[in-house]
Tab-separated table of C-alpha atoms in Angstrom:
chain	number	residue	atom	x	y	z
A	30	UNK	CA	18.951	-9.072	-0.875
A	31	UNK	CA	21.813	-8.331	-3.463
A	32	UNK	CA	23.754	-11.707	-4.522
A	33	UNK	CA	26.809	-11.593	-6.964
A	34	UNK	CA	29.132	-14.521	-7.154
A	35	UNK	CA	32.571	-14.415	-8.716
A	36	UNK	CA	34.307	-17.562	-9.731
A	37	UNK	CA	37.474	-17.475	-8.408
A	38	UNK	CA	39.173	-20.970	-9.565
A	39	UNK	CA	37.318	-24.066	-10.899
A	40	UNK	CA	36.056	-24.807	-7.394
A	41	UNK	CA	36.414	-21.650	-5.764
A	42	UNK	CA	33.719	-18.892	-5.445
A	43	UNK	CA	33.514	-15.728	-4.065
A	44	UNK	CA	30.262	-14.930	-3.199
A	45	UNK	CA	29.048	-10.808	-2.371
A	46	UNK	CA	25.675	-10.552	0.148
A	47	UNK	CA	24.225	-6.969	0.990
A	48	UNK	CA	21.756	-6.792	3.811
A	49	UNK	CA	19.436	-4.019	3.793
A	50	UNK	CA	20.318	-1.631	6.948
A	51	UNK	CA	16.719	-1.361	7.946
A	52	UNK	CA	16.444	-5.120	8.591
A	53	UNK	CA	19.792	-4.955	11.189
A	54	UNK	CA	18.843	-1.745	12.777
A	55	UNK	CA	14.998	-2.883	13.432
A	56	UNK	CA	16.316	-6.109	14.841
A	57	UNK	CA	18.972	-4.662	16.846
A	58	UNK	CA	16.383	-2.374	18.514
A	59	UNK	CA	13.937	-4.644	19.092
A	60	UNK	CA	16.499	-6.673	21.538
A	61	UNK	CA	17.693	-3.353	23.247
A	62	UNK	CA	14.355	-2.899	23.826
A	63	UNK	CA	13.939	-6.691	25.705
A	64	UNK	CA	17.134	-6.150	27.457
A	65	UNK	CA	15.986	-3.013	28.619
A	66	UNK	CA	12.991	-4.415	30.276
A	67	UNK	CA	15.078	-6.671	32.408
A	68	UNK	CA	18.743	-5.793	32.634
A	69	UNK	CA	20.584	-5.204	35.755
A	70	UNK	CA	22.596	-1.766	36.136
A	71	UNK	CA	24.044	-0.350	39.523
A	72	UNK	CA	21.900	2.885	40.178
A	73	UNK	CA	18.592	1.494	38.610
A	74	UNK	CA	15.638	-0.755	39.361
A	75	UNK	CA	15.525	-3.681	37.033
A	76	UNK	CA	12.777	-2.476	34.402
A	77	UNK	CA	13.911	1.176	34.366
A	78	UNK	CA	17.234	1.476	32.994
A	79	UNK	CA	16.848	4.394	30.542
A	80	UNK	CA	16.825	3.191	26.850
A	81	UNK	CA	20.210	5.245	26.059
A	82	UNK	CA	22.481	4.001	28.790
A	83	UNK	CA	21.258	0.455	27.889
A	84	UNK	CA	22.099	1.268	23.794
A	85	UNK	CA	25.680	2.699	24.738
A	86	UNK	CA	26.316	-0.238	26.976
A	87	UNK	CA	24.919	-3.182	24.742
A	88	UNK	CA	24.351	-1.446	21.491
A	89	UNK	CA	27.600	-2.692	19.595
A	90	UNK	CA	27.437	-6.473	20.436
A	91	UNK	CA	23.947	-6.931	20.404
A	92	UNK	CA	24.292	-5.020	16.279
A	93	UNK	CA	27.311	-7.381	16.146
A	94	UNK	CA	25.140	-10.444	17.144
A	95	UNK	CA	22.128	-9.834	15.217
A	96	UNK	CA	24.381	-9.305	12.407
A	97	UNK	CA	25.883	-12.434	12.685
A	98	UNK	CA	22.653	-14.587	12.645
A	99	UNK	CA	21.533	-12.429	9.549
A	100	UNK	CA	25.061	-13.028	7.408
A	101	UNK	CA	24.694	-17.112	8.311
A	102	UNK	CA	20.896	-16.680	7.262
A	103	UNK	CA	21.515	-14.800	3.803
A	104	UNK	CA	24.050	-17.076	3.225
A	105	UNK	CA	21.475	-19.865	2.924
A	106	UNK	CA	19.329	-18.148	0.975
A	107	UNK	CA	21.763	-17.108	-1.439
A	108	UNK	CA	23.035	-20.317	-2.244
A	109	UNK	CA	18.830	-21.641	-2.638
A	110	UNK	CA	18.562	-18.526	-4.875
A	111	UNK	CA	21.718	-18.957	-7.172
A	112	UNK	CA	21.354	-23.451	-6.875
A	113	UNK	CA	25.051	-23.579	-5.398
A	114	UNK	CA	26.186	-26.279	-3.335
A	115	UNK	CA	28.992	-25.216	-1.304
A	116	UNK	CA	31.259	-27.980	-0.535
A	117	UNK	CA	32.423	-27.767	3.112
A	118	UNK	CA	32.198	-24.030	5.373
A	119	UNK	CA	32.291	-20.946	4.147
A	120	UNK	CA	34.908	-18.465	4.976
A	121	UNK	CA	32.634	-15.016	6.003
A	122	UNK	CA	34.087	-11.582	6.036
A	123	UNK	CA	32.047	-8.696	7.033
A	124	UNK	CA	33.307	-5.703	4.091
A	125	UNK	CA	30.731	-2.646	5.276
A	126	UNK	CA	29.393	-2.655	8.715
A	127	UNK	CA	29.186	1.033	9.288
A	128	UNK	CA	25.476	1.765	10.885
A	129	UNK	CA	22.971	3.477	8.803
A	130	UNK	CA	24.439	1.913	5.715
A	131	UNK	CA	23.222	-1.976	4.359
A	132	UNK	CA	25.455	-4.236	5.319
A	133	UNK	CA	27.773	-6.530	3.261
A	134	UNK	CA	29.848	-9.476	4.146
A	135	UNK	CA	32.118	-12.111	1.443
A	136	UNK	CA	32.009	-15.389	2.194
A	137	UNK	CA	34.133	-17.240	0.340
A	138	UNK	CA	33.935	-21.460	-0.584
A	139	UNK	CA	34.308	-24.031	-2.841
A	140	UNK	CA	31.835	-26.005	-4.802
A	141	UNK	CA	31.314	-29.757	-5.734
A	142	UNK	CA	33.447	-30.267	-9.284
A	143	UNK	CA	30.327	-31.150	-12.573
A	144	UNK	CA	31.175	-34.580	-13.312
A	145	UNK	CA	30.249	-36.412	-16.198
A	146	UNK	CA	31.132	-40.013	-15.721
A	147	UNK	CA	33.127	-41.577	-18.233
A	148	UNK	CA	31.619	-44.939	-20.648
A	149	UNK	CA	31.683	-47.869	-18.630
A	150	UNK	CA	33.021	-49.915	-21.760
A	151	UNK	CA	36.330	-48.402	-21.240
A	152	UNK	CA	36.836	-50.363	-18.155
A	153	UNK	CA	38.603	-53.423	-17.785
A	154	UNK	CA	38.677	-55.515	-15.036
A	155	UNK	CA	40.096	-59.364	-13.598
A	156	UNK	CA	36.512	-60.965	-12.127
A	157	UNK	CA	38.018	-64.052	-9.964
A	158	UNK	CA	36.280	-67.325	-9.300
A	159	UNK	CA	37.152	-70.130	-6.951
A	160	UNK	CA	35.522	-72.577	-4.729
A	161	UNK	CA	36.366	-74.290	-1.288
A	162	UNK	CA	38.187	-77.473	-2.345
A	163	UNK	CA	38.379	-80.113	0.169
A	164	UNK	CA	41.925	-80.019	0.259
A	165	UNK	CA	41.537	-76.748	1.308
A	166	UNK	CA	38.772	-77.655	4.536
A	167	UNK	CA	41.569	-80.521	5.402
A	168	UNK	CA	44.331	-77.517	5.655
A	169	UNK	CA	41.540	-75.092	7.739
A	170	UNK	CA	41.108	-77.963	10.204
A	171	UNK	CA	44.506	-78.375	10.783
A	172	UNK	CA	45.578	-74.592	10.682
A	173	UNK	CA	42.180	-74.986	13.572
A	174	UNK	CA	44.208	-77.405	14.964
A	175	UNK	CA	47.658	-75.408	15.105
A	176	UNK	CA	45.785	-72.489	16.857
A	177	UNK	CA	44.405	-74.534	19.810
A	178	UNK	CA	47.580	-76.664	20.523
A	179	UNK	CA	49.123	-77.814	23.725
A	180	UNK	CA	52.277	-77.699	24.706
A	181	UNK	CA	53.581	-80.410	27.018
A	182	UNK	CA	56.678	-80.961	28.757
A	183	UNK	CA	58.988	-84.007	27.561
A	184	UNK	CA	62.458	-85.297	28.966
A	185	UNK	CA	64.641	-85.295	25.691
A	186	UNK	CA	66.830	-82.919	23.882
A	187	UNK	CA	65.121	-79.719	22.084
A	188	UNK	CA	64.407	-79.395	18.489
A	189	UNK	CA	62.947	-77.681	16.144
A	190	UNK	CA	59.427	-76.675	16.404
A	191	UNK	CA	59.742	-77.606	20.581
A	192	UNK	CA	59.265	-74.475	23.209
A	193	UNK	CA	61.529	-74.124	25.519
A	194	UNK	CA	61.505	-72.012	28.447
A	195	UNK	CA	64.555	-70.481	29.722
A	196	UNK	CA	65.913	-67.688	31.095
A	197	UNK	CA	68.243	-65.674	30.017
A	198	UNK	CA	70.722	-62.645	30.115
A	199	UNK	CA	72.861	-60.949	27.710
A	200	UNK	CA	76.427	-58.699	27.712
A	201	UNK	CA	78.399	-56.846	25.382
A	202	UNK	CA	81.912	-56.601	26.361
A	203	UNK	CA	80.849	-58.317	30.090
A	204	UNK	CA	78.085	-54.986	30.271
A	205	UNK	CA	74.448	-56.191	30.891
A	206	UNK	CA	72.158	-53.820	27.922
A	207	UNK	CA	68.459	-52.770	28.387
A	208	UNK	CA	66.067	-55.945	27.258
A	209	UNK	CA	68.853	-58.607	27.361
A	210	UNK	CA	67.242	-60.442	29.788
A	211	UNK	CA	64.164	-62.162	30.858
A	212	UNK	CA	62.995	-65.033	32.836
A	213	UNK	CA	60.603	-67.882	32.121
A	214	UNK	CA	60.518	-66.717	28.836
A	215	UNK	CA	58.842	-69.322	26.341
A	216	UNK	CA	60.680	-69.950	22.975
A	217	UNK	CA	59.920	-72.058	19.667
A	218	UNK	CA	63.008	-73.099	18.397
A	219	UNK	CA	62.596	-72.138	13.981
A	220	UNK	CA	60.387	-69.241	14.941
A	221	UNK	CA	62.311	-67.148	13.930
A	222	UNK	CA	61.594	-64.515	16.541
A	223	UNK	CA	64.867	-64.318	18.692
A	224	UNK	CA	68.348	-62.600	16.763
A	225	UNK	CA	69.485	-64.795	14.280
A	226	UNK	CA	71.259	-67.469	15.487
A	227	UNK	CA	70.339	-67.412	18.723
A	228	UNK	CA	67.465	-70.354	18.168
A	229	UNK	CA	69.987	-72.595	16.382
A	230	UNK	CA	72.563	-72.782	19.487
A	231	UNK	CA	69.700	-73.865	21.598
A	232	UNK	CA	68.629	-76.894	19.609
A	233	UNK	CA	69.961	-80.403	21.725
A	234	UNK	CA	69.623	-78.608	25.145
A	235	UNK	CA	67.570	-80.115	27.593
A	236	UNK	CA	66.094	-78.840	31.009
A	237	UNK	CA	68.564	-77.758	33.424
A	238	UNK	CA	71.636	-77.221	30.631
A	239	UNK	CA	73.045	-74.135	30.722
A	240	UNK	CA	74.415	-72.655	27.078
A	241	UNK	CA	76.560	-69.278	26.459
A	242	UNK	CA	74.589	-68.173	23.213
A	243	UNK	CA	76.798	-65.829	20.953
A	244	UNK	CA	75.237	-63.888	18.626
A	245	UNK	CA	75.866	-60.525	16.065
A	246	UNK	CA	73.001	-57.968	16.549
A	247	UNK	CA	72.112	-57.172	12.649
A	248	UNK	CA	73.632	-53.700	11.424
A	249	UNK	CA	70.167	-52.761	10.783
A	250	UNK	CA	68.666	-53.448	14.061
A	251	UNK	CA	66.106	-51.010	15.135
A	252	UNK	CA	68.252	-49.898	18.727
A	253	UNK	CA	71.300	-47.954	17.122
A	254	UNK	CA	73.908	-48.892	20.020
A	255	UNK	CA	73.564	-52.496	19.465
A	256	UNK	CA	73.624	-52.655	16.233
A	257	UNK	CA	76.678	-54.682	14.708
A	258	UNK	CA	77.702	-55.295	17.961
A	259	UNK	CA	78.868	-59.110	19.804
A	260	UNK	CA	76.781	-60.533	22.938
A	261	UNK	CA	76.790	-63.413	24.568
A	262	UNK	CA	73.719	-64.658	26.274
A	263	UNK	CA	73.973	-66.784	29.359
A	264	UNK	CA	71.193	-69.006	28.924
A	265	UNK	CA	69.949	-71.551	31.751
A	266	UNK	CA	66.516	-74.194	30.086
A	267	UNK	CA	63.887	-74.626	32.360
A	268	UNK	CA	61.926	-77.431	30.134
A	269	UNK	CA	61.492	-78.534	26.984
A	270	UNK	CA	57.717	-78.966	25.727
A	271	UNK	CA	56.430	-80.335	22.369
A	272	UNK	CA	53.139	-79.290	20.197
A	273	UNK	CA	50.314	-81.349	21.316
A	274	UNK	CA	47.165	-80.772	18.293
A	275	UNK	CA	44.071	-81.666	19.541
A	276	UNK	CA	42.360	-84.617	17.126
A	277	UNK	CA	39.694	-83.961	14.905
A	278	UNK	CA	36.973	-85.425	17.470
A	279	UNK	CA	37.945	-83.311	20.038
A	280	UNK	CA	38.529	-80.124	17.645
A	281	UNK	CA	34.729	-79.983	17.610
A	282	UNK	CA	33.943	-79.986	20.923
A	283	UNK	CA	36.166	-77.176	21.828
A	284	UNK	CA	34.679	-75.545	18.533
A	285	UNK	CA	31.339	-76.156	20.403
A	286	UNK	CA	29.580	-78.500	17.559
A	287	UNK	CA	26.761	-80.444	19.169
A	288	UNK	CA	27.934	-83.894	20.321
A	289	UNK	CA	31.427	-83.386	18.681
A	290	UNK	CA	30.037	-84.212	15.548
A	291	UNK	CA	32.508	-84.495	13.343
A	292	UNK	CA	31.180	-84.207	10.335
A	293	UNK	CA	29.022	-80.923	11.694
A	294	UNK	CA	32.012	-79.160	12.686
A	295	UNK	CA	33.281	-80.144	9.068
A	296	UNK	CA	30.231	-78.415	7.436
A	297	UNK	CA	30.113	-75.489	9.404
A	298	UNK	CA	34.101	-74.910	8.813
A	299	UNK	CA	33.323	-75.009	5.075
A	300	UNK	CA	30.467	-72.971	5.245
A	301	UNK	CA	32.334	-69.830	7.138
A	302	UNK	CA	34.969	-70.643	4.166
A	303	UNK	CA	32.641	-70.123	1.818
A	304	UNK	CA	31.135	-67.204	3.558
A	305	UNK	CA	34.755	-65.084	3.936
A	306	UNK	CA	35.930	-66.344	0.015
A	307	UNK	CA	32.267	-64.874	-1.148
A	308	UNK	CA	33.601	-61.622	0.626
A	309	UNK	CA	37.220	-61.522	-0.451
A	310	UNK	CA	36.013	-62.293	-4.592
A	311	UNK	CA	33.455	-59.781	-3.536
A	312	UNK	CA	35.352	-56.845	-1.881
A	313	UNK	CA	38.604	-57.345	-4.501
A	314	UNK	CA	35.981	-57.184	-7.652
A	315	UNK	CA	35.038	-53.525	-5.740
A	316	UNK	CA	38.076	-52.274	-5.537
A	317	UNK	CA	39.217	-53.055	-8.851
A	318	UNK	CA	35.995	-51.581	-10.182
A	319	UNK	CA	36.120	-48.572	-7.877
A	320	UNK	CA	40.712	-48.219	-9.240
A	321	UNK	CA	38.995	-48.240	-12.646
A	322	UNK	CA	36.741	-45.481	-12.211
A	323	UNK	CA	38.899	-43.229	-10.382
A	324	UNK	CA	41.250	-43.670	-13.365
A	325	UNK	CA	39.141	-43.390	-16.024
A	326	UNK	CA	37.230	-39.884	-14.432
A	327	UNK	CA	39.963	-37.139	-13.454
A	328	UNK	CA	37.989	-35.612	-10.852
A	329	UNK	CA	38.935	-31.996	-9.286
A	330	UNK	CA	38.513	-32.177	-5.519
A	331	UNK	CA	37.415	-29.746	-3.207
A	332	UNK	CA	40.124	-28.791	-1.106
A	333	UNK	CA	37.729	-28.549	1.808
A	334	UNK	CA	36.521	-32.125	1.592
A	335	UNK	CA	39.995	-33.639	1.408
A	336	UNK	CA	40.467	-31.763	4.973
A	337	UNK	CA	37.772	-32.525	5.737
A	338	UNK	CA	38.514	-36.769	5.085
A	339	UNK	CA	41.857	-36.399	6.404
A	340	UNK	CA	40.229	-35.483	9.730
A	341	UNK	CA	38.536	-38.370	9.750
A	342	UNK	CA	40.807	-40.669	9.117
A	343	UNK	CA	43.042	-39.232	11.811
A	344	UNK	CA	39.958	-40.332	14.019
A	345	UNK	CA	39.551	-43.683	13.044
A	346	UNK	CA	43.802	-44.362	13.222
A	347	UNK	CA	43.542	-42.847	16.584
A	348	UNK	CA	40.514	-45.094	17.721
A	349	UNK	CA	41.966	-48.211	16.409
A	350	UNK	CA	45.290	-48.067	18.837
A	351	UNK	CA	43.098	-46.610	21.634
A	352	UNK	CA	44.327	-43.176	21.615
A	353	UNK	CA	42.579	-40.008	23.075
A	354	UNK	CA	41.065	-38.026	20.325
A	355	UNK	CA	42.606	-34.795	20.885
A	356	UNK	CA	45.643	-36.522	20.011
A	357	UNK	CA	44.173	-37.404	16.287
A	358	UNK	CA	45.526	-33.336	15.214
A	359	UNK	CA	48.575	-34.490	15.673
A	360	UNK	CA	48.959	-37.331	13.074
A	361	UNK	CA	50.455	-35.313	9.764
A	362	UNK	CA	48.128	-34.648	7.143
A	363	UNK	CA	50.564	-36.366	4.743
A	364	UNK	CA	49.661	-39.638	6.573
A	365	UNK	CA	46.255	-39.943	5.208
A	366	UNK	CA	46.144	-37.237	2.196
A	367	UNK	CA	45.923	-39.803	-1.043
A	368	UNK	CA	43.717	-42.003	0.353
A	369	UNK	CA	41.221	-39.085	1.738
A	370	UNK	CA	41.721	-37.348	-1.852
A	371	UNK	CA	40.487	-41.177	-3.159
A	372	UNK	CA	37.476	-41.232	-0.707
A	373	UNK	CA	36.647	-38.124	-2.033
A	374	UNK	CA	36.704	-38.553	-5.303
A	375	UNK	CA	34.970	-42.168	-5.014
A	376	UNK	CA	32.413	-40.562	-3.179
A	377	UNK	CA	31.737	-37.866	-6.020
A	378	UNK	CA	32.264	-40.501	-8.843
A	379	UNK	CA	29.735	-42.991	-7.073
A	380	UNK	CA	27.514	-40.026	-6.092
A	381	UNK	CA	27.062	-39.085	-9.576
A	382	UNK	CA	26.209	-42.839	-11.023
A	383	UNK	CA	23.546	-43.126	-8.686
A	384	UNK	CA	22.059	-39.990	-9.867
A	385	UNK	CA	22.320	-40.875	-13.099
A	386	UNK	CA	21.491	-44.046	-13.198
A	387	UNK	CA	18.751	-42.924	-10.739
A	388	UNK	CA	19.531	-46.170	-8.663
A	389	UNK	CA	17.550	-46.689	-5.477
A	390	UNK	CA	18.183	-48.928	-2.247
A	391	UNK	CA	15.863	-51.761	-2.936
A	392	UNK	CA	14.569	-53.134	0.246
A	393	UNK	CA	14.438	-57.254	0.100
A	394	UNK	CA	18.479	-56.215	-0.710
A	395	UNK	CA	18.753	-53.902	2.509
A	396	UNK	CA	17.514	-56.857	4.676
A	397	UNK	CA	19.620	-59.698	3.080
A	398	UNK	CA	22.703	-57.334	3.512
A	399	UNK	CA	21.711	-56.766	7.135
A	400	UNK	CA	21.102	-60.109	7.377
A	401	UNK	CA	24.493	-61.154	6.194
A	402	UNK	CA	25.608	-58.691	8.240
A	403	UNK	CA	24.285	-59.746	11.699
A	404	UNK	CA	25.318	-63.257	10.768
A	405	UNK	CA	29.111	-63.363	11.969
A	406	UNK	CA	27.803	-62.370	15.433
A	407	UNK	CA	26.271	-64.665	18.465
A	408	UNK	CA	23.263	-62.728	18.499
A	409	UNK	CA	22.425	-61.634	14.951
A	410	UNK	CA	18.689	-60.743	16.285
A	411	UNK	CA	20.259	-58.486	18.691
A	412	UNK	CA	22.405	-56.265	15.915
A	413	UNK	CA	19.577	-56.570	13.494
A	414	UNK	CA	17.463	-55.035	16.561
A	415	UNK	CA	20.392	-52.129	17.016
A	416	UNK	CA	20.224	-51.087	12.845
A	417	UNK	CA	16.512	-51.172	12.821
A	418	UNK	CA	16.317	-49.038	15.920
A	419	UNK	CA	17.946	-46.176	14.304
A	420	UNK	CA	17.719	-44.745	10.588
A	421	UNK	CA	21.228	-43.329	10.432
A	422	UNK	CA	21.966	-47.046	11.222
A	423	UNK	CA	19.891	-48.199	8.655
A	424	UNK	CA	21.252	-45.266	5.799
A	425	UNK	CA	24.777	-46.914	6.052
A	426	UNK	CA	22.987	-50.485	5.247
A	427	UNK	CA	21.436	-48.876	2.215
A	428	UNK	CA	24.652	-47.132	1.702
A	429	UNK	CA	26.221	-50.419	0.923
A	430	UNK	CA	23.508	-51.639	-1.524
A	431	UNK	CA	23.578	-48.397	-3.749
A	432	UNK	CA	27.764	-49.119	-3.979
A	433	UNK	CA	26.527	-52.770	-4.751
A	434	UNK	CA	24.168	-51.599	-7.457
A	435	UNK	CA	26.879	-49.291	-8.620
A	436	UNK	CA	29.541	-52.326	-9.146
A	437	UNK	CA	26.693	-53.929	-10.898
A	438	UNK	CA	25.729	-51.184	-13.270
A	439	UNK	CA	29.880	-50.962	-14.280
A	440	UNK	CA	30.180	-54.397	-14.946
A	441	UNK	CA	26.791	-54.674	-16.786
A	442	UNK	CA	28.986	-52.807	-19.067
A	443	UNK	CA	32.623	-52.692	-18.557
A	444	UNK	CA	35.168	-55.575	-20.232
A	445	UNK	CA	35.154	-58.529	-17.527
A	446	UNK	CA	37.550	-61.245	-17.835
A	447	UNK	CA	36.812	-64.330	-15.428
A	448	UNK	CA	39.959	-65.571	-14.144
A	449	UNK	CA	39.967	-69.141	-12.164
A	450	UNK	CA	42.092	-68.744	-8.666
A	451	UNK	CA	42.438	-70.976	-5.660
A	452	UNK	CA	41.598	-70.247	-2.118
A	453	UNK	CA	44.496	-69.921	-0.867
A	454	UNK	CA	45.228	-67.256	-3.752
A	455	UNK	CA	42.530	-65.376	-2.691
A	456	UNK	CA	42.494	-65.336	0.739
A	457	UNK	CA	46.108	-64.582	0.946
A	458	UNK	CA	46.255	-62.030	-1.807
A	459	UNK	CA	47.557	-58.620	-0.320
């Protein structure tokens, strides 16, 4: 087998096979020679179909198959033989086919870039610290609180913070407009979720009034042709109903702590506090350590993988709004091309620390992270069951460790600066 390769741009290669013709034609006969034992041709009994009328038939596409299979399998070969690593498909091209002569075919790819990873000690990074205050447990319970409230009916004016359900319809110029009306429609007065103004004018109505709201659509509202534009709503309350919260006591019975325990539901709020600000400190230090070493190594990226990202991340977008599939090639590239060309070049850049650092998956780490894992769900037996079960399950466990040893070998070395932050600050940090 004759190999050349030609570099064709840093990534690019152009790679020149030759197949002997001996190795085609011998192949290509031998499978004329099985057809001809069993094909089916008007005129003959199966079995005798003369070997010449089966070769002018079949001869081209069976050369053209056999062929085929031996350009993918030289391929292979030739990239053991010259220790390439193409980076996504090859492009083949057949360049001498003719029979009786060896056969030669281009296929054209790109490689993975060389890296050489930058000194850690270059990087800087921000390492926060913070802790679950209780102040901040006595604002979860009542943000707990907020999210299971009631809302009951009362016989007084609306204000402020009150729902009120009312119906309602709205004209421009005494001409009804698509969505200006709806019935039974429950409002919070300061919400801030009807046109602006239209809450305000509401506030000291009571069931059964009946109020002409006026209000200006904003000139930036999204519907162009009501934009700018005067309506006036005609606006009959049903009821007015004020926030209930549920007391502490019963909090934790709906929560589902044993005997409404206070104090249990108290420590188990804390402890899922604890839990998520572990992961936010956790997954912000990452990111900052994974910005810093995409700055700090100016990686060349394979076309080919960025494409190959791109697709899926059109995917995943099209999974998470419950889209079909086949719709995902029709999201622009542009959507998703710098952060594809980043998950590229953080997979290289990680890639080629754990090689050089030689880092393995250690394996009392791989069960604590499934662990951890498993333990925001009901069952955590059950998904630690479903990982086990399956190795490809269990690579993307060990996955996570090696990035976890990786953050750890950076900052071993890199400039950290510990920064004190509150909960709130990290929780709500964008």
């Amino acid at each position: 087998m004759q190999v050349s390769v030609e570099t064709t741009s840093d990534l690019g290669r152009k790679m020149t096979i030759g197949i002997p013709a001996a190795s085609i034609d011998a192949e290509s006969q031998k499978r004329l020679q099985n057809l001809a034992r069993n094909v089916k041709l008007n005129g003959f009994r199966p079995g005798k179909v003369p070997f010449k009328v089966v070769k002018k038939r079949y001869g081209e596409s069976v050369r053209q198959e056999v062929m085929t299979e031996a350009m993918q399998q030289h391929f292979y070969q030739a990239i053991i033989q010259e220790k390439i690593t193409p980076a996504g498909a090859p492009f083949f091209e057949f360049t001498q086919t003719e029979e009786g002569k060896d056969i030669e075919f281009v296929a054209t790819f790109e490689v993975y870039p060389e890296l050489e990873i930058k000194d850690f000690s270059e990087i800087t990074v921000e390492k926060q610290t913070a802790e679950v205050q209780d102040e901040d447990l006595a604002k979860m319970i009542d943000t707990l609180r907020e999210q299971r409230a009631n809302w009951v009916e009362v016989k007084r004016k609306a204000k402020n913070d009150d729902q009120v359900t009312i119906d309602f319809e709205g004209t421009i110029d005494g001409e009804s407009f698509a969505g200006g009306s709806a019935e039974n429609h429950p409002l919070v007065l300061g919400s801030g979720s009807m046109i602006p103004g239209f809450e305000d004018q509401l506030v000291d109505a009571k069931a059964g009034d009946a109020v002409d709201v006026t209000v200006t659509f904003p000139e930036d509202y999204h519907a162009n042709d009501l934009a700018g534009k005067e309506a006036v709503f005609k606006t009959t309350v049903h009821k007015v109903s004020k926030k209930e919260l549920p007391k502490v006591g019963e909090l934790a019975d709906v929560l589902g702590v044993e005997s409404g325990n206070i104090n249990k539901m108290k420590e188990e709020v804390r402890k899922n506090m604890e839990r998520e600000l572990g992961n936010a400190l956790k997954n912000r230090l990452k990111n900052q350590v994974m910005d810093e070493l995409v700055k700090a190594n100016d990686v060349d990226v394979p076309k080919s993988s960025i494409d190959g990202e791109i697709d899926n991340l059109r995917k995943q977008a099209i999974a998470q709004y419950g889209g079909d599939e086949k719709m995902a090639a029709s999201l622009p590239a542009e959507m998703f091309e710098q952060q594809a060309k980043r998950r590229v070049q953080l997979g290289l850049i990680v890639g080629a620390i754990i090689n050089s650092k030689e880092l393995k998956p250690d394996a009392d780490r791989v069960e604590t992270q499934l662990n951890e894992l498993a333990s925001v769900y009901e069952q955590p037996e059950e998904v630690i069951e479903y990982y086990k079960a399956d190795q490809s399950r269990m690579s993307q466990i060990e996955q996570l460790v090696l990035e976890d040893m990786v953050i750890e070998a950076v900052l071993a070395e890199a400039k950290v600066t510990d920064v004190d932050a509150t909960f709130d600050e990290v929780m709500n940090q964008k």
